[in-house]
Coordinates of C-alpha atoms in Angstrom, one line a residue:
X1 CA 22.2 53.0 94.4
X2 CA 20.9 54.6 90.9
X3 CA 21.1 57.7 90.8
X4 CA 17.7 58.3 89.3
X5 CA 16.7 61.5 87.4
X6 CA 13.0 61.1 88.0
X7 CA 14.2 61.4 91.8
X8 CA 16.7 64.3 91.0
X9 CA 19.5 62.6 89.7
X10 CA 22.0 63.2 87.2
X11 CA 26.0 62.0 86.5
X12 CA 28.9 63.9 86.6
X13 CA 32.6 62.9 84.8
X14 CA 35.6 64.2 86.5
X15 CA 36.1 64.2 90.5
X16 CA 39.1 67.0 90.5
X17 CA 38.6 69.1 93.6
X18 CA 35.5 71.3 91.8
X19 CA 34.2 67.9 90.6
X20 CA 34.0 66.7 93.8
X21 CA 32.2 70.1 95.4
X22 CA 29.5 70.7 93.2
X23 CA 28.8 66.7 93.1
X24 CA 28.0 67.8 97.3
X25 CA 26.6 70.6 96.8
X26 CA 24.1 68.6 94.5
X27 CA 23.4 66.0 96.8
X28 CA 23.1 68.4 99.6
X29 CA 20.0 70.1 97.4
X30 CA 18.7 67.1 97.2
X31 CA 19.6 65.4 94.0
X32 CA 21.4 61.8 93.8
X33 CA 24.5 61.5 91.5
X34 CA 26.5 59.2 89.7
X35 CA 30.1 60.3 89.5
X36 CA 33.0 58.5 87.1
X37 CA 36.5 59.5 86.9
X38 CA 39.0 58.0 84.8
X39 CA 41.3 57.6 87.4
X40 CA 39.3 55.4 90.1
X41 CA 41.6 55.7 92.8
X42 CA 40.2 59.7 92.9
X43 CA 36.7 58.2 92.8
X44 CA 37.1 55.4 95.4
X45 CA 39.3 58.2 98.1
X46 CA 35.8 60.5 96.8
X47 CA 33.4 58.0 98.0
X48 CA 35.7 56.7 101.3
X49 CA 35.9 60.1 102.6
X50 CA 33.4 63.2 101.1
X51 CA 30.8 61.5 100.0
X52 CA 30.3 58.5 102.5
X53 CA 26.3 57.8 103.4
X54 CA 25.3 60.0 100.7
X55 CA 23.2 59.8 97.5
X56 CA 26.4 59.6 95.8
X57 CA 26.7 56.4 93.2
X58 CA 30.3 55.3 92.1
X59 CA 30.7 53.9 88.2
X60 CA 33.7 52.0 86.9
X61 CA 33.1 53.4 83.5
X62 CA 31.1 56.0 81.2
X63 CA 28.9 53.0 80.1
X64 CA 28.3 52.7 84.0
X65 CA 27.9 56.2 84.4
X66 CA 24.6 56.6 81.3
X67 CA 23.0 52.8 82.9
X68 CA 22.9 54.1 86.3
X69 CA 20.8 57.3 85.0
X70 CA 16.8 57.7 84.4
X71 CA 16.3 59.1 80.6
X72 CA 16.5 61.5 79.6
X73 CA 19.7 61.7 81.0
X74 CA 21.6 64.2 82.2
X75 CA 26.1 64.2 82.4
X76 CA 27.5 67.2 83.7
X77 CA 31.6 67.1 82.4
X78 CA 34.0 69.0 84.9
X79 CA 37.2 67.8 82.8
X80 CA 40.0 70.0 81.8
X81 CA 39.1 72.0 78.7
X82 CA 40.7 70.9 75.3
X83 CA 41.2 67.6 73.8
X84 CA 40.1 65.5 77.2
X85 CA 36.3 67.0 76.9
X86 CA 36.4 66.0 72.8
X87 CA 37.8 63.1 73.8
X88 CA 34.8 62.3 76.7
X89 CA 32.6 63.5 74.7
X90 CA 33.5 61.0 71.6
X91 CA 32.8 58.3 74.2
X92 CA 28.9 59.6 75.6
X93 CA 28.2 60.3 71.9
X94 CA 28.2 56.6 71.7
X95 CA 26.1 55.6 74.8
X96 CA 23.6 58.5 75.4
X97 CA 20.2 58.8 73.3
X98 CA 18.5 61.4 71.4
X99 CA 17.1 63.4 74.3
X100 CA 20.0 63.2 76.3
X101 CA 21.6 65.8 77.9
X102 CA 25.3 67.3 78.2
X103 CA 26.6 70.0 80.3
X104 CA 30.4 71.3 80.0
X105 CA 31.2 72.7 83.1
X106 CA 34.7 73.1 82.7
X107 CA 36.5 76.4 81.1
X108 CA 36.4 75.7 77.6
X109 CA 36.9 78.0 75.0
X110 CA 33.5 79.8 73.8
X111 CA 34.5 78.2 69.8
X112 CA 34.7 74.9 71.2
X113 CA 31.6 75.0 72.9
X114 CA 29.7 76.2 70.0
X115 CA 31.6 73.5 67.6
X116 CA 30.1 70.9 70.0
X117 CA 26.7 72.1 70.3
X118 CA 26.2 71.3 66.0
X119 CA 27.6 68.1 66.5
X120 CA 25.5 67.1 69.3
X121 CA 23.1 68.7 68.1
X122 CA 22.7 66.7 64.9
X123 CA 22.7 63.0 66.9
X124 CA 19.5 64.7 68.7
X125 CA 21.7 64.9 72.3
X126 CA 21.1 68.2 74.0
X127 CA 24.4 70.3 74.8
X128 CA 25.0 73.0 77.8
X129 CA 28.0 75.1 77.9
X130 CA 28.6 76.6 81.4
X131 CA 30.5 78.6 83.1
X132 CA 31.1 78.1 86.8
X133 CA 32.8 80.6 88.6
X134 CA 33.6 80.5 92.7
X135 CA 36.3 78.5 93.0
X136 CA 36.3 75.3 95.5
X137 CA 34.5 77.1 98.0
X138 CA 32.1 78.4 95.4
X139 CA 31.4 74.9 93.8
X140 CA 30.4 73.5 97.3
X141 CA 28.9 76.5 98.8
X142 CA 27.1 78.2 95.6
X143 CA 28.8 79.2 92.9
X144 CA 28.0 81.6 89.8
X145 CA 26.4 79.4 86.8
X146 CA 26.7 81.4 83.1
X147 CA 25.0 78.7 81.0
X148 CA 24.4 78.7 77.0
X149 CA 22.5 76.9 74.7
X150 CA 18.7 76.6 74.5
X151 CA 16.3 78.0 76.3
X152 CA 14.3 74.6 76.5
X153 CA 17.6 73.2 77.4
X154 CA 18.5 75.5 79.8
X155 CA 14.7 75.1 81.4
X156 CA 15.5 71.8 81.6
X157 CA 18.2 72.1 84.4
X158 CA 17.1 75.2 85.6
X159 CA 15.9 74.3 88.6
X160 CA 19.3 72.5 89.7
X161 CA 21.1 74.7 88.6
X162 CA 19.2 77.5 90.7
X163 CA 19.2 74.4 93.8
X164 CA 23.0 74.9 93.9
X165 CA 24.1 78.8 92.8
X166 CA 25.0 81.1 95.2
X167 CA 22.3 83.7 96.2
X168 CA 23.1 87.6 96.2
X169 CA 20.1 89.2 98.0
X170 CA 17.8 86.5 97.9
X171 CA 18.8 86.3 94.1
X172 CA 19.7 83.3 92.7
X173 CA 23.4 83.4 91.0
X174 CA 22.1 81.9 87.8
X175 CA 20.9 83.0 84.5
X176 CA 20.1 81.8 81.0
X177 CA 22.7 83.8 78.9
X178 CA 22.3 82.8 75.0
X179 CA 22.8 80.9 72.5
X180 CA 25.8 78.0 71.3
X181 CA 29.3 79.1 73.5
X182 CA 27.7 82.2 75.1
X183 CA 27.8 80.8 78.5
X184 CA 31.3 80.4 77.8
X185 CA 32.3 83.2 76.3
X186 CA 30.7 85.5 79.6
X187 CA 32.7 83.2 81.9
X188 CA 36.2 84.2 79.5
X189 CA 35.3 87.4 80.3
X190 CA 34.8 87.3 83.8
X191 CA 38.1 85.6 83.9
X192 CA 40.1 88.0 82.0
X193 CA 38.2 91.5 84.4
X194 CA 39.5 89.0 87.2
X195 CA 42.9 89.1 86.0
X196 CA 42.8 92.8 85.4
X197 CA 41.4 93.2 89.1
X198 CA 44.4 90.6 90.4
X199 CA 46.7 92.8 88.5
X200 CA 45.7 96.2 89.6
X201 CA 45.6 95.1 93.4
X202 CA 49.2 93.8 93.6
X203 CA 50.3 97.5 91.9
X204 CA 48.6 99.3 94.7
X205 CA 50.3 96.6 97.4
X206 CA 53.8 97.1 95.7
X207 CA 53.0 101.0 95.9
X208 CA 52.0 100.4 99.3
X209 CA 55.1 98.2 99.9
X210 CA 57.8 98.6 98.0
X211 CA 56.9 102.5 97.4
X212 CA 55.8 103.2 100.7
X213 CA 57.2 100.8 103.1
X214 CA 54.3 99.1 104.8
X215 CA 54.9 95.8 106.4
X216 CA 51.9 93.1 105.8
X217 CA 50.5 93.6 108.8
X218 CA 49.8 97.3 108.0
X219 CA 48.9 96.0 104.1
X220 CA 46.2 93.7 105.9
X221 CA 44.9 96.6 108.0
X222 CA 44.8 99.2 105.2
X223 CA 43.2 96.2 102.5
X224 CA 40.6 95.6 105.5
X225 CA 40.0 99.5 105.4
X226 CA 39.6 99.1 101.4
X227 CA 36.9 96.4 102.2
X228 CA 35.2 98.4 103.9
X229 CA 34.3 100.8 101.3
X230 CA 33.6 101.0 97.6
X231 CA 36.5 98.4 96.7
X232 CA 34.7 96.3 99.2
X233 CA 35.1 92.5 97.0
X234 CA 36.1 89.3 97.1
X235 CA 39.2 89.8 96.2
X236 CA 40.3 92.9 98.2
X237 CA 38.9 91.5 101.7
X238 CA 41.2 87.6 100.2
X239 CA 44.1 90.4 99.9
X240 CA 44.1 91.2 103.6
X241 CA 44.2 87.3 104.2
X242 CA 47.2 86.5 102.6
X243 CA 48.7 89.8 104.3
X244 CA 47.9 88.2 107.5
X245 CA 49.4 85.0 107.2
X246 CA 52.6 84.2 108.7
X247 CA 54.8 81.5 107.3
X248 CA 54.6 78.3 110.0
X249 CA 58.3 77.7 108.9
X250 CA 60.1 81.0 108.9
X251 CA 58.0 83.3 111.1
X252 CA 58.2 85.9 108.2
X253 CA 54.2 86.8 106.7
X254 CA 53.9 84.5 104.2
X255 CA 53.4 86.7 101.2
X256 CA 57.3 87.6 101.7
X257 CA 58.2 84.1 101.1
X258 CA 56.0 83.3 97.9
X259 CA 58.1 83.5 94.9
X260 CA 56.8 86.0 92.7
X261 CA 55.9 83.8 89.2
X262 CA 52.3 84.3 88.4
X263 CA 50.7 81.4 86.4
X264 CA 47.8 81.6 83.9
X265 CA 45.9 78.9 82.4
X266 CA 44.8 81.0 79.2
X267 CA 41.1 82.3 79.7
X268 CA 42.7 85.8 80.1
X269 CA 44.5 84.9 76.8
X270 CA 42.0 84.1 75.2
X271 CA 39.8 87.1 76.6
X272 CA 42.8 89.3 74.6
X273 CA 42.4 87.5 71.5
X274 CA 38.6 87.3 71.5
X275 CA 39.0 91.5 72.3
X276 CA 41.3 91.8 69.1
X277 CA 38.7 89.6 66.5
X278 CA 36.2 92.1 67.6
X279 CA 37.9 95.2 67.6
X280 CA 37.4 96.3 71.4
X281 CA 40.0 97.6 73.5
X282 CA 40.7 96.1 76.8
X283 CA 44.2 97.4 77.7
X284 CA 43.7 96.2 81.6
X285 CA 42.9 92.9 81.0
X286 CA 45.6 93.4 77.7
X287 CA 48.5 94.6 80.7
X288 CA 47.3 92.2 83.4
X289 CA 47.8 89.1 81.1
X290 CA 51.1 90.5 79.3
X291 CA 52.5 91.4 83.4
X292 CA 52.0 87.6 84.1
X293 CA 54.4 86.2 81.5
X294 CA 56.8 89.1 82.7
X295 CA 56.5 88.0 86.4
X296 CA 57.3 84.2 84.7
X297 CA 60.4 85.1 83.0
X298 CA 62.2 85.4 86.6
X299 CA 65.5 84.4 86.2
X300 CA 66.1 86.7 83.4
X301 CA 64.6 89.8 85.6
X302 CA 67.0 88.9 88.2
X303 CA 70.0 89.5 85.8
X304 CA 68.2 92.6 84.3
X305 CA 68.6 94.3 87.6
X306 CA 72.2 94.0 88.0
X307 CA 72.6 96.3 85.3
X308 CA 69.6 98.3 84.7
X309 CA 69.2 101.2 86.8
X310 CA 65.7 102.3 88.5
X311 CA 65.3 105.8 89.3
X312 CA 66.7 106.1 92.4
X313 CA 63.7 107.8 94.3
X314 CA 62.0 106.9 96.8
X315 CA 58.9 107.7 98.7
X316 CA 58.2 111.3 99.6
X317 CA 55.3 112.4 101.5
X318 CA 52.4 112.0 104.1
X319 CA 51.9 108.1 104.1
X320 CA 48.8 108.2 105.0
X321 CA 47.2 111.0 102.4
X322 CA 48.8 108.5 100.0
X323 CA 47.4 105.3 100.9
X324 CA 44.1 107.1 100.3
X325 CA 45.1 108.3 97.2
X326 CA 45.9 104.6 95.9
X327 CA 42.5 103.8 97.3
X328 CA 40.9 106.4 94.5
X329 CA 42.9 105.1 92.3
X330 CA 42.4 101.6 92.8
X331 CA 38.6 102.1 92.5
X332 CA 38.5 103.9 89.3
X333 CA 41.3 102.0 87.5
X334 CA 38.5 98.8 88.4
X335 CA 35.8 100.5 87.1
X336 CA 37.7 101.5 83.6
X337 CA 38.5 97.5 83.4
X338 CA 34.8 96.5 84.1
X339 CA 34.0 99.2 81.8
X340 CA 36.3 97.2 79.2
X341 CA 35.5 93.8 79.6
X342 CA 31.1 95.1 79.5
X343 CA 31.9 96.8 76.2
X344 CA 33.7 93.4 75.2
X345 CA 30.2 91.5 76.1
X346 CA 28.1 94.0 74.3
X347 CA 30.4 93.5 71.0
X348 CA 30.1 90.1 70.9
X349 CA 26.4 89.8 71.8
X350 CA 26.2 91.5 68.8
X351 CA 28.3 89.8 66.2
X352 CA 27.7 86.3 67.5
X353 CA 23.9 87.3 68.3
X354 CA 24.2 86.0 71.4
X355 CA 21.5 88.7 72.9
X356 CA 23.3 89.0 76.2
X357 CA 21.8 91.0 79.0
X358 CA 24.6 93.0 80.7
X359 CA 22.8 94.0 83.7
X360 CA 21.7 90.4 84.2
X361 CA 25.2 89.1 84.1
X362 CA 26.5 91.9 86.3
X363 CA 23.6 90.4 88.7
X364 CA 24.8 87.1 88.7
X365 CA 28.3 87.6 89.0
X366 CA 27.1 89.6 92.8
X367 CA 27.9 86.1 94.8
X368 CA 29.4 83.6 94.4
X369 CA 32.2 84.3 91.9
X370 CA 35.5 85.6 92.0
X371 CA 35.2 88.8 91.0
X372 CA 31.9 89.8 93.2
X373 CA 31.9 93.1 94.4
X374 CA 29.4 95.7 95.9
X375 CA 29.4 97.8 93.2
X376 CA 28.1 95.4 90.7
X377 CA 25.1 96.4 91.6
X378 CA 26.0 99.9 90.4
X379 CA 26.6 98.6 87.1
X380 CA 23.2 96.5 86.8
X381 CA 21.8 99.4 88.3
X382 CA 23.3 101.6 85.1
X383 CA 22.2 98.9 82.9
X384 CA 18.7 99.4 84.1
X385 CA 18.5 102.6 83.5
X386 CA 20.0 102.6 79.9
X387 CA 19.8 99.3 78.7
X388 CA 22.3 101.0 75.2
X389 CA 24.5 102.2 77.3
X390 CA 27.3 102.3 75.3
X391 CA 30.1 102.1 77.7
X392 CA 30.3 102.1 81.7
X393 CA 32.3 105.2 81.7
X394 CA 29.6 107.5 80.5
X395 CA 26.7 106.1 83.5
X396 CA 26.1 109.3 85.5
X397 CA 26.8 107.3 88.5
X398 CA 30.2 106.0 87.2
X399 CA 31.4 109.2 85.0
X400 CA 31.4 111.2 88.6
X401 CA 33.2 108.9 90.8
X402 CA 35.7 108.8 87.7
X403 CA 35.8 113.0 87.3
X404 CA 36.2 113.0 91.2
X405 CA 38.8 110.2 91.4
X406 CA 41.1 111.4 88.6
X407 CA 44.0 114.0 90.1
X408 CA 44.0 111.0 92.7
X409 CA 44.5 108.5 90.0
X410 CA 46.9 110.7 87.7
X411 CA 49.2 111.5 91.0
X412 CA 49.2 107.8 91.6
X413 CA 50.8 106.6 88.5
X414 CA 52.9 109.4 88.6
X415 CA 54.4 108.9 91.3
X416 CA 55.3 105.0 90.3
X417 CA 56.6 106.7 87.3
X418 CA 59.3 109.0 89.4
X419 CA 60.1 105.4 91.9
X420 CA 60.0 103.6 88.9
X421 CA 57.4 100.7 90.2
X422 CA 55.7 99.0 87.0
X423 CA 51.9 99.9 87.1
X424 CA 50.9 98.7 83.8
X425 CA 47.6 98.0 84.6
X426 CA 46.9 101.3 86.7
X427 CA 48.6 103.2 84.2
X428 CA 46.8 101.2 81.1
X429 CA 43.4 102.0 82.8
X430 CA 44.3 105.5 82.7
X431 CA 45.2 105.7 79.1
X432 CA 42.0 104.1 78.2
X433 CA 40.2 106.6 80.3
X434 CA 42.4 109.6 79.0
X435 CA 41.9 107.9 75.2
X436 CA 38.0 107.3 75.3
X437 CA 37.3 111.2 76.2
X438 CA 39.3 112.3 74.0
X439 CA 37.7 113.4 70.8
X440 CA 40.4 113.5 68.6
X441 CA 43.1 111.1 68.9
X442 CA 46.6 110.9 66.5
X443 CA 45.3 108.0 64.6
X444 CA 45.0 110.8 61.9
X445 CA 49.0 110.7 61.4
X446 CA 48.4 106.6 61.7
X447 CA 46.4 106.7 58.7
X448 CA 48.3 109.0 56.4
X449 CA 51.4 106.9 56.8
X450 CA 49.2 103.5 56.1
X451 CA 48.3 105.5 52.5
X452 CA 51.6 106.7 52.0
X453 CA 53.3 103.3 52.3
X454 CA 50.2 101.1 51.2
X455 CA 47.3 103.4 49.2
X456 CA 45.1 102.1 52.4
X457 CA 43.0 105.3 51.9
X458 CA 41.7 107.7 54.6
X459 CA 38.2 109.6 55.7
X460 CA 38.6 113.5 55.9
X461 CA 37.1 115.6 58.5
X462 CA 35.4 118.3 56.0
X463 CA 33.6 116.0 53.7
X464 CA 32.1 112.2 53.3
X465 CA 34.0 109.8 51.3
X466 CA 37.0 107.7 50.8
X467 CA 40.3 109.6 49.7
X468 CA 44.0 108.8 48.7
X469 CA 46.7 111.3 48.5
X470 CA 49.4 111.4 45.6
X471 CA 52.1 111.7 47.9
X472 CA 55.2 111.2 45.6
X473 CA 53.9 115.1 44.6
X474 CA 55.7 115.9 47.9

């Protein structure tokens, strides 16, 4: 069977387990695809079991892959980012035609994706960077699509690509986002809020646990609670899942039982880097990444607390004026890390030019994706109303639920303070919160030391210009 474009079709390299979902999800909407994957026992188990009877056309090779396609052709890559997608790429270079069409829909890094773009781009072949949030559910069910490049490119595909998003409200989860790595660079982003929101949500269960006492079954009830308000999200109502799973080998709840190593696979790096070119502060995501390669170093934590002591307190008070509490706090830490990654978008829409619309990204990222959430329609909603708005925290809508939330939030983190439970996430959303309203900071005393040791110069408060002290007179 070809999987012929002028009857929807289009190829796709690399049948890992998203591979495989969105190459179904495809052929459920109608379009026939021919899949390759370098390994072709993946591809023959794919088409033995998955994607049996349907439009779904096997290739023993790339070369395969491009013959079995109507021109202009369209590849979609799902391959791990780095070297293997140069590496595929290197080999389509060689078979497609000016006119053809790439799509990266793997998590490569924003500078990779633009580097591609020029190449491809000067053989004629059309290039797609997208991001593709969601997950293996997502991918076969409708995920989140953040694709960059051209507009005519992106017109191209757009009606696949809206075939096979999630919807939110009748909305498809889907939206042209800019130029060269743009697409990419939004789905970094989303990962690295997602790893601040992972972050703060295990703080408020080991508050709840550790600090508190409450078993998983109470954690599921309370996260289901959570869910049901203005944390309600994807990943608080998953939260309450694990909670409620019990371990088919030792009876315990699972989550007990899970060895507490957190990996990464570096988009939340690379949102921290990306942050520090630009100049933006995203302590949250900063914490949430920095707390994963603590949680890694194991082995050495367990000898660290043989001998270093902890406070010694323990939880005093009414549980459950406390567990509301951590709610507050939970929901305004979130909003100071969206608030962070936003003002990391807006920065880089404007030194790459990549023209991003904030409220249109907050409007896709409503199904679909990992990090959906009721109350991103509060922030397209801000958006809409000040299209320069310079940072979430100082929406109307958002600057009272923070006012309102704060003792909650302050009593929170001091209280992990006097157990001594690590909360460097809620605790670094606070400081941002505490440092962006404050309109003085002591970067003053900063800058008089970097002119003392290094004549860096510094601005004065009473008067425009550049200055440098003679401090030896002192």
């Amino acid at each position: 069977m070809s999987a012929d474009m002028s009857d929807g079709g289009i190829g796709l390299v690399g049948l890992a387990v998203m591979g495989q979902n969105l190459v179904l999800n495809m052929e459920r909407h109608g379009y026939a695809v021919a899949v390759y994957n370098r390994s072709q026992d993946k591809t023959h188990a794919f088409i033995d079991g998955p994607a049996r009877d349907k439009r779904i056309t096997p290739t023993p090779d790339l070369g395969a892959l491009v013959a079995a396609l109507a021109k202009p052709r369209t590849v979609m890559l799902m391959v791990k980012a780095g070297a293997p997608v140069d590496a595929v790429i290197d080999q389509l270079a060689h078979l497609l035609e000016p006119g053809d069409l790439i799509i990266d829909g793997g998590n490569s890094l924003y500078t990779d994706t633009q580097r591609r773009a020029g190449r491809l781009e000067a053989q004629g072949l059309g290039y797609l960077g997208m991001g593709v949030s969601g997950g293996e559910e997502g991918a076969l069910n409708g995920p989140s699509l953040m694709p960059g490049g051209t507009r005519e490119l992106y017109a191209r595909v757009e009606p696949l690509l809206r075939a096979i998003a999630a919807e939110a409200k009748g909305e498809a989860c889907v939206s042209y986002i800019g130029p060269g790595g743009a697409g990419h660079f939004v789905k970094m982003v989303h990962n690295g809020i997602e790893y601040g929101d992972m972050q703060l949500i295990a703080e408020a269960y080991d508050l709840l646990s550790r600090g508190v006492g409450l078993s998983a079954g109470e954690l599921a009830e309370v996260f289901t609670r959570f869910n049901a308000g203005p944390l309600a999200s994807y990943l608080i109502e998953i939260s309450a899942q694990v909670f409620d799973k019990v371990d088919a080998e030792t009876g315990r709840p699972l989550v007990d039982v899970i060895l507490d190593k957190a990996g990464q696979k570096g988009t939340g790096r690379w949102t921290v880097q990306a942050a520090m070119e630009l100049g933006v502060a995203i302590p949250t995501i900063t914490a949430a990444v920095e707390a994963r390669s603590l949680s890694a170093a194991k082995a050495e934590r367990q000898r660290a607390a043989d001998v270093l002591t902890g406070t010694g307190v323990g939880f005093h008070g009414d549980r459950d004026e406390f567990i509301g509490l951590v709610e507050q706090a939970l929901y305004a830490a979130k909003v100071a890390s969206y608030a962070q990654g936003f003002a990391l978008l807006e920065a880089a829409g404007r030194e790459y030019q990549y023209g991003l619309d904030l409220g249109e990204i907050a409007r896709i990222w409503r199904g679909g994706c990992i990090i959906r959430a009721d109350f991103l329609d509060d922030i397209r909603a801000a958006y809409a109303e000040q299209p320069d708005l310079p940072n979430l925290l100082l929406a109307p809508f958002f600057t009272q639920g923070l006012v309102e939330r704060q003792a909650a939030w302050r009593l929170v983190v001091q209280a992990a303070v006097e157990m001594g439970l690590p909360v460097p996430a809620l605790a670094a959303s606070l400081s941002y919160y505490d440092g962006y309203r404050s309109a003085r900071l002591p970067a003053n005393l900063i800058q008089g030391m970097r002119d003392l040791f290094g004549a860096h110069t510094f601005e004065r408060i009473d008067r425009d210009g550049v200055f440098h002290a003679d401090w030896s007179e002192d």
